[in-house]
XYZ file of C-alpha atoms in Angstrom:
637
model
C -3.510 -42.703 2.229
C -4.874 -43.870 -1.130
C -2.732 -43.499 -4.227
C -4.637 -41.468 -6.816
C -2.079 -41.118 -9.610
C -0.194 -44.273 -10.624
C 2.065 -42.689 -13.247
C 4.338 -40.910 -10.779
C 7.325 -43.250 -10.942
C 10.400 -41.090 -11.470
C 11.959 -43.540 -13.933
C 9.154 -43.023 -16.449
C 7.813 -39.575 -15.503
C 10.621 -37.735 -17.330
C 10.896 -40.082 -20.322
C 9.904 -37.417 -22.839
C 12.399 -34.752 -21.719
C 15.450 -33.786 -23.780
C 18.967 -33.997 -22.404
C 20.230 -31.495 -19.853
C 22.232 -29.742 -22.570
C 19.150 -28.955 -24.661
C 18.162 -25.312 -24.980
C 14.518 -26.379 -24.703
C 14.966 -28.097 -21.341
C 13.233 -25.430 -19.250
C 10.208 -25.101 -21.538
C 9.810 -28.870 -21.749
C 9.935 -29.227 -17.965
C 7.358 -26.462 -17.643
C 5.012 -28.224 -20.045
C 5.443 -31.522 -18.199
C 4.876 -30.355 -14.623
C 1.982 -28.131 -15.695
C 0.155 -30.759 -17.764
C 0.496 -33.378 -15.007
C -0.670 -30.972 -12.291
C -4.106 -32.550 -12.421
C -5.551 -31.635 -9.054
C -5.647 -28.187 -7.424
C -6.383 -28.521 -3.721
C -8.684 -26.097 -1.909
C -6.896 -24.008 0.681
C -9.527 -24.897 3.268
C -12.368 -27.370 2.752
C -15.598 -27.191 4.721
C -16.906 -30.449 3.293
C -14.325 -32.816 4.728
C -12.490 -33.266 1.414
C -8.723 -33.044 1.128
C -7.326 -29.549 1.458
C -3.950 -27.960 2.216
C -4.307 -28.659 5.933
C -4.890 -32.386 5.494
C -2.214 -32.697 2.811
C 0.453 -31.094 5.013
C -0.502 -33.279 7.973
C -0.042 -36.301 5.707
C 3.129 -35.567 3.753
C 4.903 -33.632 6.554
C 3.386 -35.615 9.389
C 4.892 -38.021 11.875
C 1.989 -39.846 13.432
C -0.177 -37.200 15.061
C 2.481 -34.501 14.724
C 3.942 -32.360 11.910
C 7.508 -31.209 11.339
C 7.875 -27.418 11.362
C 10.049 -26.008 8.572
C 11.886 -23.232 10.465
C 12.034 -24.830 13.932
C 13.055 -28.380 12.981
C 10.783 -29.797 15.682
C 7.551 -31.789 15.768
C 4.265 -30.242 16.916
C 0.829 -31.746 17.529
C -1.207 -31.478 14.351
C -4.354 -30.535 16.317
C -2.751 -27.105 16.955
C -3.206 -26.176 13.301
C -4.409 -22.620 12.741
C -3.924 -21.577 16.363
C -1.624 -18.717 17.445
C 0.156 -21.057 19.853
C 0.396 -23.702 17.126
C 1.258 -23.873 13.452
C -0.019 -22.591 10.131
C 0.641 -22.951 6.413
C 3.825 -21.299 5.172
C 4.123 -20.237 1.543
C 7.822 -20.498 0.776
C 7.126 -18.195 -2.182
C 5.315 -15.332 -0.393
C 1.846 -14.401 -1.531
C 2.882 -10.757 -1.811
C 5.522 -11.706 -4.386
C 3.096 -12.963 -7.002
C 1.367 -16.057 -5.624
C -1.714 -14.182 -4.469
C -4.819 -15.904 -3.127
C -6.178 -17.796 -6.107
C -4.921 -20.192 -8.713
C -2.872 -23.368 -8.527
C 0.216 -21.593 -7.150
C -1.665 -20.559 -3.995
C -2.224 -24.180 -2.908
C 0.689 -25.934 -4.627
C 1.964 -28.379 -1.977
C 5.443 -28.400 -3.481
C 6.110 -25.004 -1.851
C 3.832 -25.168 1.200
C 5.146 -26.292 4.599
C 3.889 -26.421 8.193
C 5.476 -23.572 10.186
C 5.304 -22.306 13.738
C 2.792 -19.460 13.825
C 5.117 -16.930 15.457
C 8.212 -17.894 13.472
C 6.240 -17.744 10.246
C 5.075 -14.229 11.140
C 8.689 -13.232 11.801
C 9.712 -14.426 8.352
C 6.847 -12.510 6.727
C 7.818 -11.929 3.115
C 11.572 -11.614 3.633
C 13.857 -12.869 0.894
C 15.833 -16.057 1.436
C 19.476 -15.266 2.071
C 22.213 -14.563 4.585
C 22.270 -11.359 6.610
C 23.552 -8.431 4.562
C 24.355 -6.303 7.636
C 26.107 -8.012 10.528
C 25.148 -5.209 12.907
C 21.477 -5.882 12.233
C 21.691 -9.675 12.057
C 19.635 -11.705 14.499
C 20.746 -15.246 15.420
C 18.558 -17.226 15.671
C 16.094 -15.552 13.329
C 13.404 -15.686 16.009
C 13.285 -16.770 19.648
C 11.454 -19.935 18.613
C 13.421 -20.586 15.410
C 16.180 -23.187 15.052
C 19.588 -22.207 16.427
C 21.269 -22.075 13.005
C 18.781 -19.593 11.513
C 19.357 -15.864 11.075
C 17.580 -12.789 9.776
C 17.897 -9.062 9.269
C 15.379 -6.498 8.065
C 15.193 -8.019 4.594
C 16.640 -11.555 4.577
C 15.778 -14.874 6.166
C 18.120 -17.845 6.515
C 16.369 -21.133 7.406
C 17.913 -24.148 9.180
C 20.808 -25.724 7.277
C 19.024 -29.087 7.024
C 16.225 -27.622 4.850
C 18.005 -24.902 2.869
C 18.432 -27.130 -0.166
C 14.830 -28.370 0.145
C 13.584 -24.773 0.091
C 15.834 -23.868 -2.842
C 14.549 -26.765 -4.957
C 10.926 -25.986 -4.073
C 11.478 -22.426 -5.335
C 13.247 -23.662 -8.505
C 10.084 -25.683 -9.172
C 7.852 -22.622 -8.679
C 9.989 -20.524 -11.050
C 9.616 -23.058 -13.860
C 6.043 -24.182 -13.142
C 4.429 -20.732 -13.115
C 5.180 -18.410 -15.998
C 1.805 -16.660 -16.283
C 1.346 -18.013 -19.795
C -2.363 -18.723 -20.075
C -3.818 -18.520 -16.577
C -4.999 -15.116 -15.329
C -4.756 -16.370 -11.734
C -1.029 -17.115 -12.005
C 1.749 -14.583 -12.437
C 5.147 -15.165 -13.990
C 7.192 -16.088 -10.912
C 10.900 -15.335 -11.230
C 13.879 -16.051 -8.985
C 16.378 -13.213 -9.053
C 19.257 -11.572 -7.245
C 17.308 -8.320 -7.658
C 13.949 -9.050 -5.998
C 10.877 -6.988 -6.793
C 7.502 -7.344 -5.148
C 5.797 -5.531 -8.022
C 7.374 -7.779 -10.675
C 6.986 -11.070 -8.706
C 10.764 -11.521 -8.482
C 11.897 -13.362 -5.367
C 15.438 -13.433 -4.006
C 18.117 -14.321 -3.642
C 18.838 -16.682 -6.507
C 22.615 -16.972 -6.089
C 22.195 -17.829 -2.416
C 19.609 -20.486 -3.277
C 21.975 -21.983 -5.840
C 24.655 -22.329 -3.163
C 22.175 -23.907 -0.751
C 21.193 -26.411 -3.451
C 24.801 -27.583 -3.555
C 25.499 -27.430 0.175
C 22.322 -29.320 1.174
C 21.799 -32.068 -1.423
C 18.626 -34.120 -1.834
C 18.003 -36.678 0.922
C 15.586 -39.584 1.246
C 12.989 -37.559 3.159
C 12.784 -35.063 0.298
C 12.436 -37.849 -2.270
C 9.625 -39.441 -0.240
C 7.792 -36.140 0.065
C 8.060 -35.547 -3.684
C 6.473 -38.930 -4.404
C 3.618 -38.359 -1.930
C 2.727 -35.006 -3.466
C 2.543 -36.597 -6.895
C 0.751 -39.849 -6.047
C -1.713 -38.585 -3.455
C -2.507 -34.971 -4.263
C -1.334 -33.228 -7.446
C -0.078 -35.749 -10.009
C 3.148 -33.852 -10.745
C 6.702 -34.077 -9.420
C 9.434 -31.573 -8.601
C 12.097 -32.316 -11.240
C 14.876 -30.614 -9.265
C 14.505 -33.191 -6.510
C 14.677 -36.087 -8.953
C 17.294 -34.488 -11.233
C 19.441 -31.979 -9.333
C 21.623 -31.714 -12.422
C 18.874 -29.727 -14.161
C 19.498 -26.724 -11.904
C 22.700 -25.361 -13.421
C 21.627 -25.483 -17.112
C 18.466 -23.545 -16.250
C 19.595 -21.175 -13.483
C 23.334 -20.921 -14.074
C 26.103 -20.460 -11.570
C 25.749 -18.308 -8.445
C 27.194 -14.804 -8.527
C 29.252 -13.038 -5.916
C 27.969 -9.808 -4.427
C 30.374 -7.813 -6.576
C 28.964 -9.336 -9.752
C 25.349 -8.411 -9.005
C 24.135 -5.136 -10.480
C 20.471 -4.537 -9.783
C 20.391 -1.407 -11.907
C 21.008 -3.631 -14.937
C 17.839 -5.591 -15.791
C 19.969 -8.257 -17.480
C 21.769 -9.040 -14.220
C 21.288 -12.728 -13.411
C 23.409 -15.754 -12.565
C 25.745 -16.725 -15.370
C 25.100 -20.081 -17.070
C 27.893 -22.530 -16.355
C 30.574 -22.438 -19.073
C 31.223 -26.135 -18.373
C 27.647 -27.125 -19.198
C 27.569 -28.452 -22.770
C 25.503 -26.476 -25.198
C 24.965 -23.570 -22.819
C 26.668 -20.219 -23.212
C 25.977 -16.806 -21.803
C 23.737 -14.599 -23.908
C 25.668 -11.485 -24.979
C 24.133 -8.242 -23.803
C 24.194 -5.436 -26.397
C 25.512 -2.101 -25.136
C 22.769 0.330 -24.191
C 21.824 3.071 -26.619
C 23.308 6.412 -25.637
C 20.769 8.740 -24.084
C 20.983 12.513 -23.839
C 21.839 13.961 -20.459
C 18.729 15.105 -18.605
C 18.144 18.827 -18.370
C 17.397 18.487 -14.666
C 18.145 15.914 -12.005
C 15.617 13.056 -12.131
C 13.685 12.166 -8.980
C 15.236 9.414 -6.864
C 14.020 5.928 -7.823
C 11.127 4.575 -5.807
C 11.877 1.831 -3.300
C 9.374 -0.876 -4.063
C 6.947 -1.479 -1.239
C 8.007 1.602 0.757
C 6.381 4.966 1.502
C 8.677 6.879 -0.870
C 7.981 10.250 0.698
C 4.336 9.791 1.633
C 3.466 11.550 4.881
C 0.517 11.782 7.264
C -2.556 13.164 5.541
C -1.495 12.230 2.018
C -4.084 9.446 1.511
C -7.492 9.617 3.216
C -10.602 7.398 3.148
C -13.597 9.367 1.877
C -16.219 6.596 1.852
C -16.748 3.192 3.458
C -19.355 0.444 3.537
C -19.347 -2.084 6.354
C -22.195 -4.208 4.968
C -21.113 -6.969 2.605
C -19.342 -6.422 0.415
C -17.070 -4.228 2.529
C -15.453 -1.475 0.523
C -13.474 1.723 1.010
C -12.700 4.619 -1.350
C -9.493 6.626 -0.951
C -8.494 10.094 -2.094
C -4.760 10.810 -2.539
C -3.888 14.442 -1.884
C -0.441 14.068 -3.457
C 0.898 12.132 -6.426
C 1.423 8.509 -5.344
C 4.891 7.268 -6.424
C 4.919 4.121 -8.516
C 5.591 0.848 -6.688
C 4.857 2.412 -3.286
C 2.676 0.206 -1.118
C -0.273 1.460 0.932
C -1.756 -0.712 3.683
C -5.192 -0.641 5.306
C -6.095 -2.530 8.447
C -8.919 -2.843 10.938
C -6.432 -4.078 13.531
C -6.333 -1.870 16.609
C -3.285 0.294 17.303
C -2.196 0.243 20.942
C 0.159 3.193 20.744
C 3.278 1.198 19.929
C 2.087 -1.947 18.111
C -0.863 -3.457 16.271
C -3.267 -5.702 18.144
C -3.380 -8.559 15.643
C -6.962 -9.769 15.803
C -8.240 -8.441 12.473
C -6.952 -8.236 8.899
C -4.639 -6.182 6.716
C -4.652 -5.535 2.971
C -1.978 -3.901 0.824
C -2.050 -2.111 -2.514
C 1.060 -1.479 -4.609
C 0.818 1.612 -6.802
C 1.170 0.565 -10.462
C 3.902 1.707 -12.791
C 3.540 5.393 -13.617
C 2.019 6.199 -10.228
C -1.415 7.610 -9.431
C -2.107 11.298 -9.894
C -3.271 13.221 -6.867
C -7.027 13.583 -6.778
C -7.578 10.254 -8.570
C -9.726 8.200 -6.230
C -9.215 4.449 -5.977
C -11.030 1.740 -4.107
C -10.650 -1.357 -2.017
C -13.014 -4.061 -3.343
C -14.557 -1.489 -5.694
C -13.427 0.211 -8.895
C -10.556 -0.449 -11.276
C -8.060 -1.276 -8.506
C -10.575 -3.035 -6.270
C -9.136 -6.496 -6.897
C -5.490 -5.379 -6.799
C -5.251 -5.525 -3.022
C -3.305 -8.337 -1.374
C -4.489 -9.982 1.844
C -1.747 -10.128 4.473
C -3.001 -13.274 6.184
C -5.920 -15.415 4.943
C -6.566 -16.540 8.498
C -7.289 -12.928 9.536
C -9.393 -10.990 7.031
C -10.116 -7.287 6.716
C -13.851 -7.127 7.477
C -15.512 -3.966 8.773
C -17.973 -4.467 11.611
C -21.464 -3.012 11.277
C -21.302 -2.259 15.006
C -18.427 0.175 14.540
C -14.813 -0.245 13.494
C -11.559 1.545 12.800
C -9.599 1.958 9.577
C -5.917 2.828 9.650
C -4.039 3.690 6.457
C -0.258 3.419 6.538
C 2.938 2.527 4.729
C 6.427 1.365 5.740
C 9.533 3.532 5.623
C 12.615 1.924 4.125
C 15.893 1.998 6.021
C 19.068 3.679 4.792
C 19.887 0.646 2.637
C 16.452 0.596 1.022
C 15.249 -2.429 3.012
C 11.701 -2.734 4.316
C 10.745 -4.692 7.401
C 6.987 -5.140 7.567
C 7.326 -6.722 11.002
C 8.951 -3.641 12.527
C 6.188 -1.390 13.848
C 8.658 1.433 14.413
C 8.942 1.812 10.622
C 5.183 2.272 10.191
C 4.250 5.670 8.742
C 0.565 6.387 9.341
C -1.232 8.286 6.575
C -4.768 8.619 7.978
C -7.389 6.936 10.117
C -11.130 6.729 10.651
C -13.080 5.525 13.684
C -16.763 4.604 13.729
C -16.549 2.722 17.015
C -18.451 3.507 20.173
C -16.569 6.097 22.185
C -14.172 7.074 19.409
C -10.440 6.573 19.748
C -9.120 4.771 22.828
C -6.241 6.011 25.021
C -2.769 5.019 23.888
C -0.566 2.606 25.792
C 3.059 3.419 26.435
C 5.757 0.806 25.943
C 5.875 0.152 29.702
C 2.131 0.466 30.292
C 0.917 -2.352 32.501
C -2.765 -1.630 31.868
C -4.805 -4.113 29.907
C -7.075 -1.924 27.804
C -9.580 -3.880 25.747
C -8.224 -3.140 22.281
C -10.151 -4.846 19.521
C -12.576 -4.453 16.660
C -14.032 -1.083 17.602
C -11.399 0.090 20.083
C -8.140 1.443 18.719
C -5.802 4.192 19.854
C -5.219 7.045 17.437
C -1.610 7.216 16.189
C 0.138 10.283 17.582
C 0.933 11.780 14.171
C -2.724 11.639 13.122
C -4.380 12.971 16.272
C -6.470 16.067 15.580
C -5.134 16.144 12.046
C -6.130 13.177 9.864
C -8.171 10.749 11.982
C -11.792 11.765 12.668
C -13.901 9.810 15.172
C -17.437 9.525 13.809
C -20.675 8.431 15.479
C -21.452 4.761 14.910
C -22.970 4.137 11.482
C -22.682 1.240 9.065
C -21.809 3.345 6.029
C -20.216 6.759 5.581
C -19.391 9.204 2.823
C -17.523 12.503 3.057
C -19.271 15.563 1.626
C -16.541 17.942 0.481
C -18.144 21.284 -0.324
C -16.249 23.746 -2.452
C -17.959 26.797 -0.948
C -16.415 26.007 2.417
C -12.967 26.698 0.967
C -11.406 30.130 0.794
C -11.333 30.450 -2.976
C -14.835 28.942 -3.293
C -13.825 27.430 -6.630
C -10.821 25.487 -5.341
C -9.525 23.807 -2.200
C -6.020 22.992 -1.020
C -4.711 19.850 0.667
C -4.953 21.602 4.029
C -8.561 22.602 3.414
C -9.450 19.039 2.417
C -7.957 17.723 5.652
C -9.861 20.354 7.630
C -13.078 19.180 6.000
C -12.070 15.550 6.596
C -11.796 16.259 10.335
C -15.111 18.165 10.479
C -17.803 15.726 11.633
C -20.502 17.846 9.992
C -18.932 17.048 6.624
C -19.741 13.344 6.933
C -22.997 11.708 5.901
C -23.688 8.382 7.606
C -26.420 5.810 7.184
C -27.396 2.418 8.549
C -29.360 1.574 5.407
C -27.892 3.317 2.359
C -24.361 2.916 1.036
C -22.184 5.683 -0.298
C -22.278 6.911 -3.875
C -20.159 4.422 -5.840
C -19.583 7.140 -8.434
C -16.897 8.527 -6.123
C -14.429 5.824 -7.163
C -12.101 6.066 -10.181
C -12.892 9.733 -10.513
C -10.246 12.317 -11.363
C -10.448 15.521 -9.361
C -8.067 18.435 -9.231
C -6.422 19.190 -5.907
C -4.841 22.644 -5.862
C -1.425 23.456 -4.438
C -1.395 24.987 -0.986
C -0.493 28.405 -2.335
C -2.659 28.266 -5.441
C -6.239 27.922 -6.454
C -7.540 25.246 -8.779
C -10.341 22.846 -9.502
C -12.115 20.978 -6.733
C -13.883 17.723 -6.122
C -16.623 17.323 -8.635
C -15.328 20.388 -10.428
C -17.408 23.444 -11.115
C -20.216 23.120 -13.653
C -20.673 25.329 -16.703
C -23.441 27.448 -15.182
C -21.364 28.219 -12.103
C -18.370 29.029 -14.263
C -20.421 31.535 -16.310
C -21.741 33.190 -13.159
C -18.229 33.481 -11.773
C -17.018 35.002 -15.026
C -19.841 37.539 -15.113
C -19.138 38.408 -11.496
C -15.454 39.011 -12.226
C -16.286 41.344 -15.126
C -18.842 43.202 -12.996
C -16.312 43.711 -10.198
C -13.697 45.020 -12.621
C -16.126 47.575 -14.038
C -17.181 48.772 -10.606
C -13.552 48.957 -9.534
C -12.834 51.358 -12.375
C -15.827 53.498 -11.383
C -14.673 53.590 -7.788
C -11.180 54.604 -8.788
C -12.604 57.520 -10.745
C -14.759 58.551 -7.776
C -11.804 58.402 -5.439
C -9.747 60.514 -7.790
C -12.514 63.081 -8.006
C -12.905 63.239 -4.207
C -9.216 63.680 -3.634
C -9.062 66.510 -6.146
C -5.612 67.910 -6.542
C -4.037 66.092 -3.641
C -2.727 63.283 -5.846
C 0.677 63.989 -7.234
C 2.731 61.925 -9.598
C 0.308 59.002 -9.307
C 0.872 58.582 -5.525
C -1.882 57.920 -2.997
C -2.006 60.861 -0.515
C -0.500 60.200 2.862
C -3.748 60.962 4.671
C -7.372 61.455 3.613
C -10.803 61.551 5.212
C -14.237 60.880 3.766
C -17.496 61.875 5.427
C -20.386 59.434 5.247
C -24.165 59.693 5.239
C -24.248 58.048 8.664
C -21.647 60.245 10.175
C -18.663 57.944 9.762
C -15.319 59.534 9.191
C -13.036 57.082 7.358
C -9.351 57.727 7.587
C -6.261 55.989 6.263
C -4.634 53.536 8.705
C -1.137 52.077 8.438
C 1.891 53.027 6.369
C 3.288 51.180 3.401
C 1.595 49.601 0.384
C -1.236 47.993 2.380
C -3.590 50.682 3.720
C -6.977 50.217 5.309
C -9.742 52.634 6.130
C -11.194 52.846 9.612
C -12.844 55.287 12.101
C -16.236 56.960 12.640
C -17.509 60.443 13.633
C -20.793 62.364 13.570
C -21.585 64.418 10.470
C -23.306 67.786 10.338
C -27.031 67.525 10.562
C -28.837 67.410 7.276
C -25.693 67.170 5.176
C -25.787 64.371 2.586
C -22.507 62.581 1.914
C -21.425 59.658 -0.120
C -20.932 56.566 2.095
C -17.600 54.998 1.316
C -15.875 52.007 2.997
C -12.475 51.856 1.444
C -9.613 49.337 1.520
C -6.545 50.424 -0.406
C -3.869 47.863 -1.239
C -2.307 49.122 -4.453
C -5.682 48.429 -6.052
C -9.388 48.275 -5.237
C -11.530 45.261 -4.497
C -15.161 44.437 -5.092
C -17.613 47.262 -5.137
C -21.341 47.634 -4.680
C -23.691 50.674 -4.591
C -26.658 51.144 -2.280
C -29.669 52.345 -4.251
C -31.354 53.676 -1.127
C -28.623 56.085 -0.027
C -26.760 56.285 -3.310
C -23.672 55.235 -1.445
C -20.732 53.116 -2.615
C -19.176 50.266 -0.601
C -15.774 48.843 -1.418
C -14.633 45.582 0.124
């Protein structure tokens, strides 16, 4: 391989840095490794140029094979990108701030070849030892190295590469601070990880691994290859391991870590010259709350979301694909909602399509505030789960499943555990609708795929309509179909969502993009309220006039009733029994005891006798009233 950058010799590369005791050491290293990062590789090149694939096969290759980071074995490099082969592992997960663009996405210093299945098992787990021995798996995966382990939240790699991984992550922490590049976030190593804040864990564990697994010749050789052949910059923590403690401090024990204190971090070494812990001022006293605050949201979890709480109300399957969602409850901040066009078999996802996730921003999203995937203000805030499998709706019919993950009792989230999936809603536009579900011991081989998915049990008949095949769909939610006619409840919205007549599909026209980023009012189940699109001024005036008209007629009716009853009313009480003759011979009598009384019954009247026609419902008050001009009769309803 040709050397591109000739100024990568470690003896001269760091010549301008201050001593390890300098307070400016971290900022100076950042400036150096950023300014010398002169080439950003493409993730995949279609032109035959160098990309991440070719770079990994070179710097982590052994002849025609590559060394796999979590298995510690060699695998043929021609199995790249295949499920039975290997793929590209981001040591710093994409969902923790790296994303899918910018130099951090393809930075070879933190990319490694990894077995496809083992990589999927790691997912976006933090690096660390098992926190719960009862839930600890050794090895971390059936195909992983024997000295690996994992639980629902942590991943411990082979001992021979733990220090390598730690130093790669130290590099990422210093290299990417989000200073002047909109494609790069401020990546932070922490003992209190946060997906929303791009904080990866666990720092104290990584510091111990750095000491336990020191730099070896293979790591030094790799560092030089990355610099000379691909990027032009070096990892300073490989060349100068002594830089770690002045910048990251000493590891903390579990008892010293307090994740409710934002200042919690490893303590700088008191033996390092010129470095001392920064004193933390005591917090300002705050008044006691008048009521108990809501429990804090677990980042990345459902946080109370339940089936039917988030529904898709529009979708386009012609490029660009897009979906608009309507939340029927307030979405808690930092909760994560997933969408996928992977098929559900009844107990697991059939992983042939893609998945995207959206983390609710700080402050949450108010119910009724629509948001979009690939459209609207949050359209670009979605994170792709796997770049090798994209979320792409088929014009020949597809399925959309919306879900989140429940956290366990300790607040941990395992995105590889399908039993913790909490489905929120679904939509099928495939031929034949939803497919039958498999049981765990089902030996059948149903053809699950793009347009064939089983409906999750909790959504069946409730929040997962199966629509005729169309390329594009929009939901028409009509206020007059709701009981109050000026408001609709969550339950009424879901009823409309499941009604196929409420959907408008097209193979040529897309949905109305004005549906996204719109604030609607969703009423409580027991209350009225505004509705989608609201009610315009003209309608509001008509409703107001109608209310006044009804009140006036109600008063007239009450007077008529009083006159008809004559002296039978005593002390303001409704008589126990009364009868009214009608012009059509109906005899209306009181039915039912108690405060709610209704009028019912019919009988012939005397021939030629004219009577007022009165249908009466008494329930401590009178309802709407109307008078027939033809018979001069009064109806009350």
